[in-house]
Short mmCIF file of N, CA, C and O in Angstrom, two decimals:
data_model
loop_
_atom_site.label_atom_id
_atom_site.label_comp_id
_atom_site.label_asym_id
_atom_site.label_seq_id
_atom_site.Cartn_x
_atom_site.Cartn_y
_atom_site.Cartn_z
N MET A 711 8.16 -3.51 -18.14
CA MET A 711 8.30 -2.48 -17.15
C MET A 711 6.92 -2.16 -16.63
O MET A 711 5.96 -2.09 -17.37
N SER A 712 6.84 -1.93 -15.32
CA SER A 712 5.58 -1.50 -14.71
C SER A 712 5.85 -0.32 -13.80
O SER A 712 6.94 -0.18 -13.25
N VAL A 713 4.87 0.55 -13.66
CA VAL A 713 4.96 1.73 -12.81
C VAL A 713 3.68 1.83 -12.00
O VAL A 713 2.60 1.64 -12.54
N ALA A 714 3.81 2.10 -10.71
CA ALA A 714 2.63 2.24 -9.87
C ALA A 714 2.89 3.30 -8.80
O ALA A 714 4.00 3.38 -8.26
N PRO A 715 1.88 4.10 -8.47
CA PRO A 715 2.05 5.07 -7.38
C PRO A 715 2.05 4.34 -6.04
O PRO A 715 1.45 3.27 -5.90
N ASP A 716 2.74 4.91 -5.06
CA ASP A 716 2.75 4.32 -3.73
C ASP A 716 1.38 4.42 -3.06
O ASP A 716 1.08 3.68 -2.14
N ARG A 717 0.56 5.36 -3.49
CA ARG A 717 -0.83 5.45 -3.07
C ARG A 717 -1.62 6.12 -4.20
O ARG A 717 -1.08 6.85 -5.00
N TRP A 718 -2.92 5.86 -4.25
CA TRP A 718 -3.74 6.29 -5.38
C TRP A 718 -4.46 7.62 -5.13
O TRP A 718 -4.95 8.24 -6.06
N THR A 719 -4.57 8.04 -3.90
CA THR A 719 -5.27 9.29 -3.58
C THR A 719 -4.32 10.21 -2.85
O THR A 719 -3.62 9.79 -1.93
N LEU A 720 -4.31 11.50 -3.24
CA LEU A 720 -3.49 12.47 -2.57
C LEU A 720 -4.15 13.84 -2.66
O LEU A 720 -5.03 14.05 -3.48
N ARG A 721 -3.72 14.73 -1.81
CA ARG A 721 -4.24 16.09 -1.81
C ARG A 721 -3.26 17.01 -2.52
O ARG A 721 -2.08 16.72 -2.60
N GLN A 722 -3.79 18.12 -3.01
CA GLN A 722 -2.93 19.09 -3.68
C GLN A 722 -1.82 19.52 -2.73
O GLN A 722 -2.04 19.79 -1.56
N GLY A 723 -0.60 19.54 -3.24
CA GLY A 723 0.55 19.94 -2.45
C GLY A 723 1.30 18.79 -1.83
O GLY A 723 2.39 18.97 -1.33
N GLU A 724 0.71 17.58 -1.83
CA GLU A 724 1.39 16.41 -1.27
C GLU A 724 2.34 15.82 -2.31
O GLU A 724 2.07 15.88 -3.49
N PRO A 725 3.45 15.22 -1.85
CA PRO A 725 4.36 14.56 -2.82
C PRO A 725 3.75 13.26 -3.33
O PRO A 725 2.99 12.60 -2.62
N LEU A 726 4.06 12.93 -4.56
CA LEU A 726 3.62 11.68 -5.17
C LEU A 726 4.87 10.85 -5.45
O LEU A 726 5.80 11.32 -6.09
N TYR A 727 4.90 9.62 -4.97
CA TYR A 727 6.03 8.72 -5.16
C TYR A 727 5.61 7.58 -6.06
O TYR A 727 4.54 7.00 -5.88
N LEU A 728 6.43 7.25 -7.03
CA LEU A 728 6.18 6.16 -7.95
C LEU A 728 7.25 5.09 -7.78
O LEU A 728 8.41 5.41 -7.58
N THR A 729 6.83 3.85 -7.88
CA THR A 729 7.78 2.74 -7.87
C THR A 729 7.69 2.06 -9.22
O THR A 729 6.58 1.79 -9.72
N PHE A 730 8.82 1.79 -9.82
CA PHE A 730 8.81 1.09 -11.10
C PHE A 730 9.64 -0.17 -11.00
O PHE A 730 10.54 -0.29 -10.20
N GLN A 731 9.28 -1.13 -11.84
CA GLN A 731 10.00 -2.39 -11.88
C GLN A 731 10.31 -2.74 -13.32
O GLN A 731 9.46 -2.62 -14.19
N VAL A 732 11.54 -3.15 -13.56
CA VAL A 732 11.98 -3.60 -14.87
C VAL A 732 12.29 -5.08 -14.73
O VAL A 732 13.12 -5.45 -13.89
N ARG A 733 11.64 -5.91 -15.51
CA ARG A 733 11.82 -7.36 -15.43
C ARG A 733 12.10 -7.91 -16.83
O ARG A 733 11.40 -7.63 -17.77
N LEU A 734 13.18 -8.69 -16.92
CA LEU A 734 13.48 -9.38 -18.16
C LEU A 734 12.63 -10.66 -18.22
O LEU A 734 12.51 -11.36 -17.22
N VAL A 735 12.07 -10.95 -19.37
CA VAL A 735 11.30 -12.19 -19.51
C VAL A 735 12.13 -13.28 -20.16
O VAL A 735 11.78 -14.46 -20.05
N ALA A 736 13.20 -12.94 -20.83
CA ALA A 736 14.08 -13.90 -21.46
C ALA A 736 15.37 -13.20 -21.86
O ALA A 736 15.43 -11.98 -21.89
N GLY A 737 16.39 -13.98 -22.18
CA GLY A 737 17.62 -13.41 -22.71
C GLY A 737 18.73 -13.29 -21.70
O GLY A 737 18.64 -13.71 -20.56
N GLU A 738 19.82 -12.68 -22.17
CA GLU A 738 21.04 -12.52 -21.38
C GLU A 738 20.84 -11.41 -20.35
O GLU A 738 20.08 -10.47 -20.56
N PRO A 739 21.56 -11.50 -19.22
CA PRO A 739 21.51 -10.43 -18.22
C PRO A 739 21.94 -9.09 -18.83
O PRO A 739 22.77 -9.05 -19.74
N LEU A 740 21.37 -8.01 -18.32
CA LEU A 740 21.68 -6.66 -18.77
C LEU A 740 22.06 -5.80 -17.57
O LEU A 740 21.84 -6.18 -16.44
N VAL A 741 22.65 -4.64 -17.85
CA VAL A 741 22.95 -3.67 -16.81
C VAL A 741 22.09 -2.44 -17.09
O VAL A 741 22.12 -1.89 -18.18
N LEU A 742 21.31 -2.03 -16.09
CA LEU A 742 20.47 -0.85 -16.17
C LEU A 742 21.24 0.31 -15.56
O LEU A 742 21.70 0.23 -14.40
N ILE A 743 21.44 1.38 -16.32
CA ILE A 743 22.16 2.56 -15.84
C ILE A 743 21.14 3.50 -15.23
O ILE A 743 20.13 3.82 -15.83
N GLU A 744 21.43 3.96 -13.99
CA GLU A 744 20.48 4.86 -13.32
C GLU A 744 21.24 5.96 -12.61
O GLU A 744 22.38 5.80 -12.21
N GLY A 745 20.58 7.09 -12.42
CA GLY A 745 21.14 8.18 -11.65
C GLY A 745 21.65 9.31 -12.53
O GLY A 745 21.40 9.35 -13.72
N GLY A 746 22.36 10.22 -11.91
CA GLY A 746 22.95 11.33 -12.63
C GLY A 746 22.00 12.47 -12.94
O GLY A 746 22.35 13.36 -13.70
N ASP A 747 20.80 12.45 -12.35
CA ASP A 747 19.82 13.47 -12.76
C ASP A 747 18.93 13.93 -11.61
O ASP A 747 17.82 14.38 -11.83
N TYR A 748 19.39 13.85 -10.38
CA TYR A 748 18.51 14.14 -9.25
C TYR A 748 18.95 15.34 -8.41
O TYR A 748 18.27 15.69 -7.45
N ARG A 749 20.07 15.94 -8.74
CA ARG A 749 20.54 17.08 -7.93
C ARG A 749 19.90 18.36 -8.41
O ARG A 749 20.45 19.09 -9.23
N ASN A 750 18.72 18.63 -7.89
CA ASN A 750 17.98 19.84 -8.20
C ASN A 750 17.24 20.29 -6.94
O ASN A 750 17.33 19.65 -5.89
N ARG A 751 16.49 21.34 -7.04
CA ARG A 751 15.80 21.90 -5.87
C ARG A 751 14.83 20.92 -5.22
O ARG A 751 14.63 20.94 -4.01
N LEU A 752 14.22 20.03 -5.98
CA LEU A 752 13.22 19.09 -5.44
C LEU A 752 13.79 17.70 -5.19
O LEU A 752 13.12 16.86 -4.62
N GLY A 753 15.02 17.42 -5.63
CA GLY A 753 15.63 16.12 -5.41
C GLY A 753 15.00 14.99 -6.21
O GLY A 753 15.13 13.83 -5.86
N ARG A 754 14.33 15.31 -7.30
CA ARG A 754 13.70 14.28 -8.10
C ARG A 754 14.46 14.06 -9.41
O ARG A 754 15.08 14.98 -9.94
N PRO A 755 14.41 12.84 -9.92
CA PRO A 755 15.06 12.57 -11.20
C PRO A 755 14.45 13.41 -12.32
O PRO A 755 13.23 13.56 -12.38
N GLU A 756 15.28 13.94 -13.17
CA GLU A 756 14.80 14.75 -14.29
C GLU A 756 14.68 13.96 -15.59
O GLU A 756 14.20 14.50 -16.57
N SER A 757 15.11 12.69 -15.61
CA SER A 757 15.01 11.93 -16.85
C SER A 757 13.64 11.28 -16.99
O SER A 757 13.39 10.61 -17.99
N TYR A 758 12.75 11.48 -16.03
CA TYR A 758 11.38 10.99 -16.11
C TYR A 758 10.46 12.15 -16.40
O TYR A 758 10.57 13.20 -15.79
N ALA A 759 9.53 11.96 -17.31
CA ALA A 759 8.53 12.98 -17.60
C ALA A 759 7.21 12.55 -16.95
O ALA A 759 6.70 11.49 -17.23
N LEU A 760 6.70 13.37 -16.06
CA LEU A 760 5.46 13.10 -15.37
C LEU A 760 4.40 14.11 -15.78
O LEU A 760 4.72 15.26 -16.05
N SER A 761 3.16 13.69 -15.79
CA SER A 761 2.07 14.61 -16.00
C SER A 761 0.91 14.20 -15.10
O SER A 761 0.79 13.04 -14.71
N ALA A 762 0.09 15.17 -14.76
CA ALA A 762 -1.07 14.89 -13.91
C ALA A 762 -2.29 15.54 -14.54
O ALA A 762 -2.20 16.62 -15.15
N PHE A 763 -3.43 14.89 -14.42
CA PHE A 763 -4.65 15.37 -15.06
C PHE A 763 -5.79 15.34 -14.07
O PHE A 763 -6.03 14.32 -13.41
N ASP A 764 -6.51 16.45 -13.92
CA ASP A 764 -7.68 16.56 -13.07
C ASP A 764 -8.89 16.12 -13.89
O ASP A 764 -9.36 16.88 -14.74
N VAL A 765 -9.37 14.92 -13.67
CA VAL A 765 -10.47 14.40 -14.48
C VAL A 765 -11.79 15.12 -14.18
O VAL A 765 -12.65 15.23 -15.06
N GLU A 766 -11.97 15.63 -12.97
CA GLU A 766 -13.20 16.35 -12.63
C GLU A 766 -13.30 17.70 -13.32
O GLU A 766 -14.37 18.12 -13.73
N ARG A 767 -12.15 18.36 -13.47
CA ARG A 767 -12.15 19.68 -14.12
C ARG A 767 -11.71 19.61 -15.58
O ARG A 767 -11.74 20.62 -16.28
N GLY A 768 -11.23 18.46 -16.01
CA GLY A 768 -10.83 18.29 -17.40
C GLY A 768 -9.63 19.09 -17.82
O GLY A 768 -9.59 19.64 -18.91
N ARG A 769 -8.62 19.17 -16.94
CA ARG A 769 -7.44 19.97 -17.28
C ARG A 769 -6.17 19.33 -16.71
O ARG A 769 -6.23 18.61 -15.72
N SER A 770 -5.06 19.66 -17.32
CA SER A 770 -3.77 19.21 -16.83
C SER A 770 -3.38 20.02 -15.60
O SER A 770 -3.70 21.20 -15.51
N LEU A 771 -2.71 19.39 -14.67
CA LEU A 771 -2.24 20.07 -13.47
C LEU A 771 -0.77 20.43 -13.65
O LEU A 771 -0.02 19.70 -14.30
N PRO A 772 -0.34 21.54 -13.06
CA PRO A 772 1.07 21.94 -13.21
C PRO A 772 1.98 21.02 -12.42
O PRO A 772 1.64 20.54 -11.36
N ILE A 773 3.15 20.77 -12.98
CA ILE A 773 4.21 20.03 -12.30
C ILE A 773 5.26 21.07 -11.90
O ILE A 773 5.71 21.88 -12.74
N ARG A 774 5.64 21.06 -10.63
CA ARG A 774 6.59 22.07 -10.14
C ARG A 774 7.93 21.96 -10.85
O ARG A 774 8.44 20.87 -11.08
N ASP A 775 8.47 23.11 -11.18
CA ASP A 775 9.79 23.18 -11.80
C ASP A 775 10.84 22.81 -10.75
O ASP A 775 10.82 23.34 -9.64
N ALA A 776 11.73 21.91 -11.08
CA ALA A 776 12.75 21.46 -10.14
C ALA A 776 13.97 22.38 -10.11
O ALA A 776 14.88 22.17 -9.31
N GLY A 777 14.01 23.37 -10.97
CA GLY A 777 15.15 24.28 -10.99
C GLY A 777 16.31 23.71 -11.79
O GLY A 777 16.17 22.73 -12.52
N PRO A 778 17.50 24.30 -11.63
CA PRO A 778 18.67 23.85 -12.39
C PRO A 778 19.05 22.41 -12.07
O PRO A 778 18.94 21.98 -10.92
N GLN A 779 19.52 21.71 -13.07
CA GLN A 779 19.96 20.32 -12.92
C GLN A 779 21.46 20.32 -12.68
O GLN A 779 22.22 20.87 -13.47
N LEU A 780 21.87 19.68 -11.57
CA LEU A 780 23.29 19.67 -11.23
C LEU A 780 23.91 18.29 -11.29
O LEU A 780 24.96 18.03 -10.72
N GLY A 781 23.24 17.33 -11.94
CA GLY A 781 23.81 16.00 -12.12
C GLY A 781 23.60 15.10 -10.92
O GLY A 781 22.60 15.19 -10.23
N GLY A 782 24.54 14.23 -10.66
CA GLY A 782 24.45 13.28 -9.56
C GLY A 782 25.25 12.04 -9.87
O GLY A 782 25.83 11.88 -10.94
N VAL A 783 25.26 11.10 -8.92
CA VAL A 783 26.00 9.85 -9.07
C VAL A 783 25.29 8.94 -10.05
O VAL A 783 24.07 8.83 -10.02
N VAL A 784 26.05 8.27 -10.92
CA VAL A 784 25.49 7.32 -11.88
C VAL A 784 26.03 5.93 -11.55
O VAL A 784 27.19 5.79 -11.18
N GLY A 785 25.16 4.94 -11.67
CA GLY A 785 25.59 3.58 -11.38
C GLY A 785 24.83 2.57 -12.22
O GLY A 785 23.78 2.88 -12.78
N GLY A 786 25.36 1.36 -12.29
CA GLY A 786 24.71 0.30 -13.04
C GLY A 786 24.12 -0.74 -12.10
O GLY A 786 24.68 -1.02 -11.05
N ARG A 787 22.98 -1.27 -12.47
CA ARG A 787 22.32 -2.35 -11.71
C ARG A 787 22.15 -3.54 -12.64
O ARG A 787 21.60 -3.41 -13.73
N ARG A 788 22.61 -4.69 -12.21
CA ARG A 788 22.52 -5.91 -13.03
C ARG A 788 21.11 -6.48 -12.99
O ARG A 788 20.52 -6.64 -11.94
N LEU A 789 20.59 -6.77 -14.15
CA LEU A 789 19.25 -7.35 -14.34
C LEU A 789 19.38 -8.72 -14.96
O LEU A 789 20.17 -8.92 -15.86
N SER A 790 18.60 -9.66 -14.48
CA SER A 790 18.50 -10.97 -15.11
C SER A 790 17.06 -11.44 -14.99
O SER A 790 16.24 -10.82 -14.33
N VAL A 791 16.74 -12.56 -15.62
CA VAL A 791 15.37 -13.08 -15.60
C VAL A 791 14.92 -13.30 -14.16
O VAL A 791 13.78 -13.00 -13.81
N ASP A 792 15.79 -13.79 -13.30
CA ASP A 792 15.39 -14.08 -11.92
C ASP A 792 15.67 -12.92 -10.95
O ASP A 792 15.42 -13.04 -9.76
N LYS A 793 16.20 -11.80 -11.44
CA LYS A 793 16.53 -10.67 -10.56
C LYS A 793 16.07 -9.36 -11.21
O LYS A 793 16.85 -8.69 -11.88
N PRO A 794 14.79 -8.97 -11.00
CA PRO A 794 14.30 -7.72 -11.59
C PRO A 794 14.87 -6.51 -10.84
O PRO A 794 15.45 -6.64 -9.77
N PHE A 795 14.68 -5.35 -11.41
CA PHE A 795 15.09 -4.10 -10.80
C PHE A 795 13.85 -3.36 -10.32
O PHE A 795 12.88 -3.24 -11.03
N ARG A 796 13.88 -2.88 -9.08
CA ARG A 796 12.83 -2.02 -8.55
C ARG A 796 13.47 -0.71 -8.17
O ARG A 796 14.51 -0.68 -7.53
N GLY A 797 12.85 0.38 -8.57
CA GLY A 797 13.37 1.69 -8.24
C GLY A 797 12.25 2.65 -7.98
O GLY A 797 11.08 2.31 -8.11
N GLY A 798 12.59 3.85 -7.59
CA GLY A 798 11.59 4.84 -7.26
C GLY A 798 11.83 6.15 -7.95
O GLY A 798 12.91 6.45 -8.39
N CYS A 799 10.78 6.89 -8.02
CA CYS A 799 10.80 8.23 -8.61
C CYS A 799 9.77 9.04 -7.86
O CYS A 799 8.74 8.52 -7.45
N CYS A 800 10.03 10.28 -7.70
CA CYS A 800 9.05 11.08 -6.98
C CYS A 800 8.83 12.41 -7.67
O CYS A 800 9.68 12.92 -8.37
N SER A 801 7.66 12.95 -7.47
CA SER A 801 7.34 14.31 -7.88
C SER A 801 6.95 15.05 -6.61
O SER A 801 5.87 14.87 -6.08
N ARG A 802 7.86 15.81 -6.09
CA ARG A 802 7.61 16.50 -4.82
C ARG A 802 6.84 17.78 -5.09
O ARG A 802 7.33 18.69 -5.74
N THR A 803 5.64 17.84 -4.55
CA THR A 803 4.82 19.04 -4.72
C THR A 803 4.58 19.74 -3.40
O THR A 803 3.95 20.77 -3.36
N GLY A 804 5.06 19.18 -2.31
CA GLY A 804 4.90 19.78 -1.00
C GLY A 804 6.24 19.99 -0.34
O GLY A 804 7.28 19.81 -0.96
N SER A 805 6.24 20.32 0.93
CA SER A 805 7.50 20.55 1.62
C SER A 805 8.08 19.28 2.21
O SER A 805 9.24 19.22 2.54
N ALA A 806 7.24 18.24 2.37
CA ALA A 806 7.74 16.97 2.90
C ALA A 806 8.63 16.32 1.86
O ALA A 806 8.40 16.43 0.68
N SER A 807 9.64 15.62 2.35
CA SER A 807 10.49 14.92 1.39
C SER A 807 11.01 13.63 2.02
O SER A 807 11.17 13.53 3.22
N ARG A 808 11.24 12.66 1.20
CA ARG A 808 11.91 11.44 1.58
C ARG A 808 12.60 10.92 0.32
O ARG A 808 12.15 11.20 -0.78
N PRO A 809 13.72 10.23 0.47
CA PRO A 809 14.38 9.72 -0.73
C PRO A 809 13.52 8.66 -1.39
O PRO A 809 12.74 7.97 -0.72
N PRO A 810 13.61 8.52 -2.72
CA PRO A 810 12.85 7.47 -3.40
C PRO A 810 13.29 6.11 -2.93
O PRO A 810 14.43 5.90 -2.58
N ALA A 811 12.35 5.17 -2.92
CA ALA A 811 12.67 3.80 -2.52
C ALA A 811 13.51 3.14 -3.60
O ALA A 811 13.20 3.21 -4.77
N ARG A 812 14.59 2.53 -3.21
CA ARG A 812 15.46 1.87 -4.17
C ARG A 812 15.87 0.52 -3.59
O ARG A 812 16.32 0.46 -2.46
N THR A 813 15.66 -0.53 -4.36
CA THR A 813 16.10 -1.84 -3.93
C THR A 813 16.84 -2.50 -5.06
O THR A 813 16.83 -2.02 -6.18
N GLY A 814 17.46 -3.62 -4.78
CA GLY A 814 18.22 -4.31 -5.82
C GLY A 814 19.68 -3.94 -5.71
O GLY A 814 20.09 -3.11 -4.91
N SER A 815 20.50 -4.58 -6.54
CA SER A 815 21.92 -4.25 -6.51
C SER A 815 22.49 -4.33 -7.89
O SER A 815 21.88 -4.74 -8.81
#
């Protein structure tokens, strides 16, 4: 599994979007279950734990509370050696919003 931000520099209050990829290196195809955790005030998945650290000031930065969790649609994505899964996750810290990038089937 790999995770990378969509960009490396941002200003306070801007949303941060992450893209992750799950790739099998060998073995039988699997089904990755995703969803069911994004219906909240910020529209971000709650099953991911994010943290941010200000290296210049030497302190952790606050992550906005997403409010009550109301669930969401759950689905399975088939994974195989030749078909990795790419998905997105976001930490919205500003007023701008866009849905996370999701590809694959």
